[in-house]
mmCIF file of C-alpha atoms in Angstrom:
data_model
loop_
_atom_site.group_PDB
_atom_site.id
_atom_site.type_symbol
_atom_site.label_atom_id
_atom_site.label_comp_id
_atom_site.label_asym_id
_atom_site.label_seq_id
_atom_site.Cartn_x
_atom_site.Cartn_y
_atom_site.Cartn_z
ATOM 1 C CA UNK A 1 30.239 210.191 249.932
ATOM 2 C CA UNK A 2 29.065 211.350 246.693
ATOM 3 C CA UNK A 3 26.772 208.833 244.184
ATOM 4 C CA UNK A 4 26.996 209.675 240.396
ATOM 5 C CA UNK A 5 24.370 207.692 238.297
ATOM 6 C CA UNK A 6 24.625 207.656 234.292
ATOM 7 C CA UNK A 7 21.333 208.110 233.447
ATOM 8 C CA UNK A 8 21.080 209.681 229.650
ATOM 9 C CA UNK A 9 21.289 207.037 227.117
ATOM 10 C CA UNK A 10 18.571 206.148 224.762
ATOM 11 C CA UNK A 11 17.708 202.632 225.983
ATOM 12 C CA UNK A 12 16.924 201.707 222.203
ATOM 13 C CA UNK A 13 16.966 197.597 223.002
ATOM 14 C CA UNK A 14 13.877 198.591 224.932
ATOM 15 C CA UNK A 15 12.189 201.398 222.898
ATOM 16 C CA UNK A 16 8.861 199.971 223.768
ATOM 17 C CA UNK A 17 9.270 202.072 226.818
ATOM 18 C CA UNK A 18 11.822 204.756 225.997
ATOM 19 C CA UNK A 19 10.195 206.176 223.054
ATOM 20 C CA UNK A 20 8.283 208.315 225.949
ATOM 21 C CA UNK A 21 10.607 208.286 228.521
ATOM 22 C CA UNK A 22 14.165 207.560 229.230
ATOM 23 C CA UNK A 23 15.147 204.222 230.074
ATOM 24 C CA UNK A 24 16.127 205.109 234.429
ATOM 25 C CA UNK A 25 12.453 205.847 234.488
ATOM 26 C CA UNK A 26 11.002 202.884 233.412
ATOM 27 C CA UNK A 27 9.443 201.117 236.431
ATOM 28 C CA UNK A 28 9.889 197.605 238.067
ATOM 29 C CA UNK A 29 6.889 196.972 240.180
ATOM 30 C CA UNK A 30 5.866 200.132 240.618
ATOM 31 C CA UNK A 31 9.080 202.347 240.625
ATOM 32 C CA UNK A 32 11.342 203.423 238.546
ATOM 33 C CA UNK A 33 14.665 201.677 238.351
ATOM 34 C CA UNK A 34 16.575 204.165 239.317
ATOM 35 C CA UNK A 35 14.946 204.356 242.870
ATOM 36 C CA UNK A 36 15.299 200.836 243.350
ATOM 37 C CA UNK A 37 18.898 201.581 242.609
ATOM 38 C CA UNK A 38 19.012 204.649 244.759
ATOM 39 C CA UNK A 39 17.130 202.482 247.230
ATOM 40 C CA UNK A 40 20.105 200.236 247.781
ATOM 41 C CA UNK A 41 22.893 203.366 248.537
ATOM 42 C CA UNK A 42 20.640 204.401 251.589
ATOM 43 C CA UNK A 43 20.640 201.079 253.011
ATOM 44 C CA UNK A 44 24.503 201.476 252.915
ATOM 45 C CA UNK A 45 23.420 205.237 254.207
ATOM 46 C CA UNK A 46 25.049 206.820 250.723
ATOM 47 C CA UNK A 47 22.186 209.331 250.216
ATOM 48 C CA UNK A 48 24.360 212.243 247.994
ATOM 49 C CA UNK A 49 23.021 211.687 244.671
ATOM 50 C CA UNK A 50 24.542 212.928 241.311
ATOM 51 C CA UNK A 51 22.217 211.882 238.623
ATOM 52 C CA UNK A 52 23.494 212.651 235.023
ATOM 53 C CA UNK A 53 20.925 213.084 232.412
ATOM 54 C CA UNK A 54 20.624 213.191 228.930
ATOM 55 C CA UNK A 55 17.790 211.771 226.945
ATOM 56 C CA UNK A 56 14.527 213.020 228.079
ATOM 57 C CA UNK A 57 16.392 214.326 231.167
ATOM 58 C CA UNK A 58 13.194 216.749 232.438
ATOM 59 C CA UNK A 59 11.309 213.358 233.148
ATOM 60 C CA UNK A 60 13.684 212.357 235.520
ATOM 61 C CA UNK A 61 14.232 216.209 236.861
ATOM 62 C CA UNK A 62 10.149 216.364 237.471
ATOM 63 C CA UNK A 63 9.482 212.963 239.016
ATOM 64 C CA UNK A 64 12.175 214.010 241.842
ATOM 65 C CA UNK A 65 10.518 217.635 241.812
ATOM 66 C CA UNK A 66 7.446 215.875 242.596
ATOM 67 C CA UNK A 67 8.625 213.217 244.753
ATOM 68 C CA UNK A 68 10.408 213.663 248.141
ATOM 69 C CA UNK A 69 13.073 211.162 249.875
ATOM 70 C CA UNK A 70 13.871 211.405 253.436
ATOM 71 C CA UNK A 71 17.455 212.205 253.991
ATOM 72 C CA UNK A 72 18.813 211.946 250.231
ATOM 73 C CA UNK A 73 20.184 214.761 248.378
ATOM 74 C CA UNK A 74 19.119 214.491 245.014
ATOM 75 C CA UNK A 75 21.124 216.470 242.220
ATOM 76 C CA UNK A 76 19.743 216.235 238.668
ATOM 77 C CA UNK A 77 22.266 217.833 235.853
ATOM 78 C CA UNK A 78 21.660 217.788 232.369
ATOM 79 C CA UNK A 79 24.502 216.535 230.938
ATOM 80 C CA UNK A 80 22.999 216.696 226.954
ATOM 81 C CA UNK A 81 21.818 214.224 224.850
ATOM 82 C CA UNK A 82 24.864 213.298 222.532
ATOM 83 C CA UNK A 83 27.010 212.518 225.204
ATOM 84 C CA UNK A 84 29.108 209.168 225.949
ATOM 85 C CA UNK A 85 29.578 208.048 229.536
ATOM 86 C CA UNK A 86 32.543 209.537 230.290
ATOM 87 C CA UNK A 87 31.678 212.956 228.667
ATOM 88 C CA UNK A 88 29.043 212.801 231.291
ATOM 89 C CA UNK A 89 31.251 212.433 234.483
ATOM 90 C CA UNK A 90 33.436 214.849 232.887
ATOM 91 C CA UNK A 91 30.733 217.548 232.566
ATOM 92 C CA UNK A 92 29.562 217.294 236.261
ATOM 93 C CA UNK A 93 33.405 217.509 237.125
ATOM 94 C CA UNK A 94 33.258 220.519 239.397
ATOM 95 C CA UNK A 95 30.042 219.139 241.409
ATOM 96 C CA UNK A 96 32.226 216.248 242.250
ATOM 97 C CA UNK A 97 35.753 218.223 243.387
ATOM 98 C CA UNK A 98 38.970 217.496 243.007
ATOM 99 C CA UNK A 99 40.018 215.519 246.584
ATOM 100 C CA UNK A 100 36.940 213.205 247.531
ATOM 101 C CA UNK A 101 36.461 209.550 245.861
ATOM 102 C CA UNK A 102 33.123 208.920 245.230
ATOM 103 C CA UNK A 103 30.528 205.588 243.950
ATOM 104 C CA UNK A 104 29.741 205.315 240.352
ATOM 105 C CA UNK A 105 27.179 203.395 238.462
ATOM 106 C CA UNK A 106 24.689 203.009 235.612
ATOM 107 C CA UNK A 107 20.885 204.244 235.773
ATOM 108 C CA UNK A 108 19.880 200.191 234.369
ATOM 109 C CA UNK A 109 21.491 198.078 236.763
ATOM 110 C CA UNK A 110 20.801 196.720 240.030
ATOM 111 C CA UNK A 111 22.697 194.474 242.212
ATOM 112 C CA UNK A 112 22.792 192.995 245.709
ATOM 113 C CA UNK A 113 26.798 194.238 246.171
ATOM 114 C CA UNK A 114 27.650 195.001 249.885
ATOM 115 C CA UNK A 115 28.783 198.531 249.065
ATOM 116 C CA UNK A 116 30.487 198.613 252.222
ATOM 117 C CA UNK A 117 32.967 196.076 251.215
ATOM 118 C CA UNK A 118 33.189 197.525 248.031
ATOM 119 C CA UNK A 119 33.963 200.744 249.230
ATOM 120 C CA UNK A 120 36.888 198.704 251.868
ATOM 121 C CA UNK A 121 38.189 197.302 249.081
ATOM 122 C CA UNK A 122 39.054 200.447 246.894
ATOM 123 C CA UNK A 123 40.479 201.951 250.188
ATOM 124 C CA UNK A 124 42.814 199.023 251.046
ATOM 125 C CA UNK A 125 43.806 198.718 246.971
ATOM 126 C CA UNK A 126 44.866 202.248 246.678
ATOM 127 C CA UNK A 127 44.024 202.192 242.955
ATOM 128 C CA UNK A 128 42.210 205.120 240.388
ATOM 129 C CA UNK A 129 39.261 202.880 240.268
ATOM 130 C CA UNK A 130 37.246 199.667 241.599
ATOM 131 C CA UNK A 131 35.034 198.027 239.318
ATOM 132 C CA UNK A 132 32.041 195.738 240.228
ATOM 133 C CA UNK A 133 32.740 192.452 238.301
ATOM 134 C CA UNK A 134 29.898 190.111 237.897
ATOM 135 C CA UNK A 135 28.572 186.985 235.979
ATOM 136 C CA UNK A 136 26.482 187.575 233.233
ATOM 137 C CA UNK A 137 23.435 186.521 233.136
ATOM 138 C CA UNK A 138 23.228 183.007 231.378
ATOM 139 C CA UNK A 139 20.912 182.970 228.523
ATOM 140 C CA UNK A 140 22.077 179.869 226.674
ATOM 141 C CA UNK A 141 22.898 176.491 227.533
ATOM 142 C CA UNK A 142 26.612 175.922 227.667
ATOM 143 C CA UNK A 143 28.702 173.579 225.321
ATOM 144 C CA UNK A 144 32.362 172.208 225.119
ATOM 145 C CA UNK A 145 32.963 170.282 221.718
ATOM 146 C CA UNK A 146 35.745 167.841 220.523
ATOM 147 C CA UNK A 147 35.059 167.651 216.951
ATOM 148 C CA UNK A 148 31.228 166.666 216.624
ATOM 149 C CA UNK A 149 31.339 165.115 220.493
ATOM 150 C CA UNK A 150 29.736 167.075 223.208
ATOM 151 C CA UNK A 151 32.459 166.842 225.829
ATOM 152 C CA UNK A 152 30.703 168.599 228.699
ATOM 153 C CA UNK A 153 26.913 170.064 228.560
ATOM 154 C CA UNK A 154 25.231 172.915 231.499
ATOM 155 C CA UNK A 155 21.961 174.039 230.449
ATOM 156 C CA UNK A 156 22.058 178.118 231.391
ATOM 157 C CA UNK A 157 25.052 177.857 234.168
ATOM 158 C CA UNK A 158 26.902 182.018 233.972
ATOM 159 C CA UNK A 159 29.906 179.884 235.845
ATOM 160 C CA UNK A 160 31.163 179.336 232.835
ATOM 161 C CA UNK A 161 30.868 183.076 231.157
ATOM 162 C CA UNK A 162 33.475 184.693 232.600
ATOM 163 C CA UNK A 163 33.448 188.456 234.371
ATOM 164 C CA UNK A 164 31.343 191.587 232.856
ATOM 165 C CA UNK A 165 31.765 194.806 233.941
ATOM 166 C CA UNK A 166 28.956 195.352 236.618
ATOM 167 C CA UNK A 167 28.843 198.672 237.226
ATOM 168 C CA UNK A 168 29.316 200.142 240.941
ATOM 169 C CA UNK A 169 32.412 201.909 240.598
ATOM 170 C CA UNK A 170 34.406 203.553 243.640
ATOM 171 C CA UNK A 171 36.924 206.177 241.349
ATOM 172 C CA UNK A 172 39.032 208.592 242.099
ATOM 173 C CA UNK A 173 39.084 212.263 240.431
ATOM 174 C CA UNK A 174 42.215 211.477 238.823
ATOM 175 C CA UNK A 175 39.971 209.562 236.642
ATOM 176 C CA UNK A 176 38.939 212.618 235.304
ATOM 177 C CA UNK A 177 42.538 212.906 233.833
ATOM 178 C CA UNK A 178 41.773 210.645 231.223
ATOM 179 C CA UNK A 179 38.535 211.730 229.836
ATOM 180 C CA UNK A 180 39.541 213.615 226.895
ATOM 181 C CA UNK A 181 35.736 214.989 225.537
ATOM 182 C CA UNK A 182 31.952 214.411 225.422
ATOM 183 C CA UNK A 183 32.864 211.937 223.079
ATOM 184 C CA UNK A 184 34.717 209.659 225.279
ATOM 185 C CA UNK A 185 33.370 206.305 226.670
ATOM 186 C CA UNK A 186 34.070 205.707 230.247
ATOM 187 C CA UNK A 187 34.615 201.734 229.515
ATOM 188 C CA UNK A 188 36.720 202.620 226.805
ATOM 189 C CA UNK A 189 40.368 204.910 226.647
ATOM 190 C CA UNK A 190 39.941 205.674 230.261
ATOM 191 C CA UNK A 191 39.751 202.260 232.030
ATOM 192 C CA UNK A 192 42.146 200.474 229.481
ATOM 193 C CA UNK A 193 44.557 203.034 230.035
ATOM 194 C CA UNK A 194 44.366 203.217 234.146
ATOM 195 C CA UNK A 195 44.566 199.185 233.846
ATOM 196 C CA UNK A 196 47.236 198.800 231.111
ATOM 197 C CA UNK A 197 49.116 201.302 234.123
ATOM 198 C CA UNK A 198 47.698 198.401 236.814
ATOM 199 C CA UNK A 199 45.451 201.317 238.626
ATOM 200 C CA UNK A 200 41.986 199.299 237.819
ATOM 201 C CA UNK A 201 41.035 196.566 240.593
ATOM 202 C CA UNK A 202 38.382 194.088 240.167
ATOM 203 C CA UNK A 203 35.684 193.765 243.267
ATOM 204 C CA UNK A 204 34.033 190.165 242.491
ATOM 205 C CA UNK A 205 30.413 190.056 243.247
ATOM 206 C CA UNK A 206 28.954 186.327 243.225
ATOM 207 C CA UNK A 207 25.463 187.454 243.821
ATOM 208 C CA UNK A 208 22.612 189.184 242.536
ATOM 209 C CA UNK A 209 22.952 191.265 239.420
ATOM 210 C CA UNK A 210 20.692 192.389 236.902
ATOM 211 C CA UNK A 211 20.897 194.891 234.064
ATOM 212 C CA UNK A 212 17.558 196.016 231.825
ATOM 213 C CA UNK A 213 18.614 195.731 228.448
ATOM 214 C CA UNK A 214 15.424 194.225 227.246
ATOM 215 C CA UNK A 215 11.593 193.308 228.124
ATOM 216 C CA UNK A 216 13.109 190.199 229.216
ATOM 217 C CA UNK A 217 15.177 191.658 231.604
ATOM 218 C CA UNK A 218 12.682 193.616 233.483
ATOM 219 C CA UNK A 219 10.477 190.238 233.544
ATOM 220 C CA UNK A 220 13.541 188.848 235.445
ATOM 221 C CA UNK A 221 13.933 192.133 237.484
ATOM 222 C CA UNK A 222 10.243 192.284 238.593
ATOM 223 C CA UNK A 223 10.425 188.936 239.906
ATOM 224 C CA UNK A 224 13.558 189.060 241.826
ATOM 225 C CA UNK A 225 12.320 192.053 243.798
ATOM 226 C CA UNK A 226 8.988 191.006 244.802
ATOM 227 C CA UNK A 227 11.350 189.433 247.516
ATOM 228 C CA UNK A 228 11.111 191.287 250.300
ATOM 229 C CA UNK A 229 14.443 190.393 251.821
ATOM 230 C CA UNK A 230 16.157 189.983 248.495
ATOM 231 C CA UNK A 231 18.603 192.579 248.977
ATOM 232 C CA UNK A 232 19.909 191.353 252.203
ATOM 233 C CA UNK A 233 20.645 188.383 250.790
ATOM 234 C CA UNK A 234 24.784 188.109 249.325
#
């Protein structure tokens, strides 16, 4: 089963690091989050990779020139630099074919998910897409007011934040139905219109997620992963 990965956006919350290369590249502990992410398919055995690139795509191109991984099958396409997320999947359209479902997800994120029940779930749903849906990370303590009385207080709890989009989709070609141009956002037209049409599912994933937004972020990232065992753990 095939693996896109979104990997050409400019990263400018952390330009610190993506002024000289693009944000996938940037490393946690030693290598690059996008390995860490690739990392986590091949413990689920997904090892077809599809990586999408954009901004300073011939980083990422050389480093997997240069660097060798048992078993995977690495594809790098340059997908151009102006390019939203679902222009992206749309240009690498004939790579992925017109009959196979196949993973999704974003070169920033990583996640503990159990991509094999993931992957159950789409099949049993029988829906255009599955969606990861996670808690945000909480950065503020949490408030409910009557008037000027504090009515219940939680100091950082994400219970309370609702459900982000995650990342690690399992879609469908169809999907590719709805992606009008390079201009079109993935999170946008195409998954309001597949849900308004009640073909999006939600996977809920309680555990570990992470995006790398900021320097903050890969603090948090750096630490969670000097765990040896962290990703075994749901």
């Amino acid at each position: 089963m095939k693996v896109v990965i979104l990997a050409g956006g400019l990263g400018s919350r952390i330009s610190e690091y993506t002024k000289s290369i693009p944000k996938p590249m940037i490393e946690v502990n030693k290598i690059p989050i996008i390995v860490h992410i690739m990392n986590h398919f091949s413990r689920y055995h997904f090892k077809d990779f599809y990586i999408a690139t954009g901004y300073k795509g011939n980083i990422i191109k050389n480093y997997f020139k240069k660097n060798t991984f048992k078993n995977w099958n690495v594809n790098i396409i340059s997908t151009g630099q102006n390019v939203m997320t679902g222009g992206r999947l749309k240009r690498i359209k004939k790579k992925l074919g017109n009959s196979e479902n196949f993973f999704l997800t974003y070169g920033d994120g990583i996640a503990n998910i159990d991509l094999n029940r993931l992957l159950n779930f789409h099949l049993k749903h029988k829906k255009i897409a599955t969606i990861s849906a996670v808690r945000p990370p909480a950065r503020f303590g949490f408030i409910k007011l009557n008037k000027n009385k504090v009515n219940y207080f939680k100091e950082k709890s994400n219970l309370d934040e609702g459900w982000i989009n995650g990342g690690f989709f399992v879609i469908e070609p169809e999907i590719l139905k709805y992606i009008k141009n390079d201009k079109t956002y993935l999170e946008r037209s195409p998954l309001e219109k597949i849900a308004s049409k009640g073909q999006l599912t939600a996977f809920k994933h309680d555990g570990f997620w992470q995006c790398m937004d900021t320097l903050r972020d890969k603090e948090i990232l750096e630490k969670k992963i000097k765990d040896k065992d962290y990703f075994e753990k749901k």
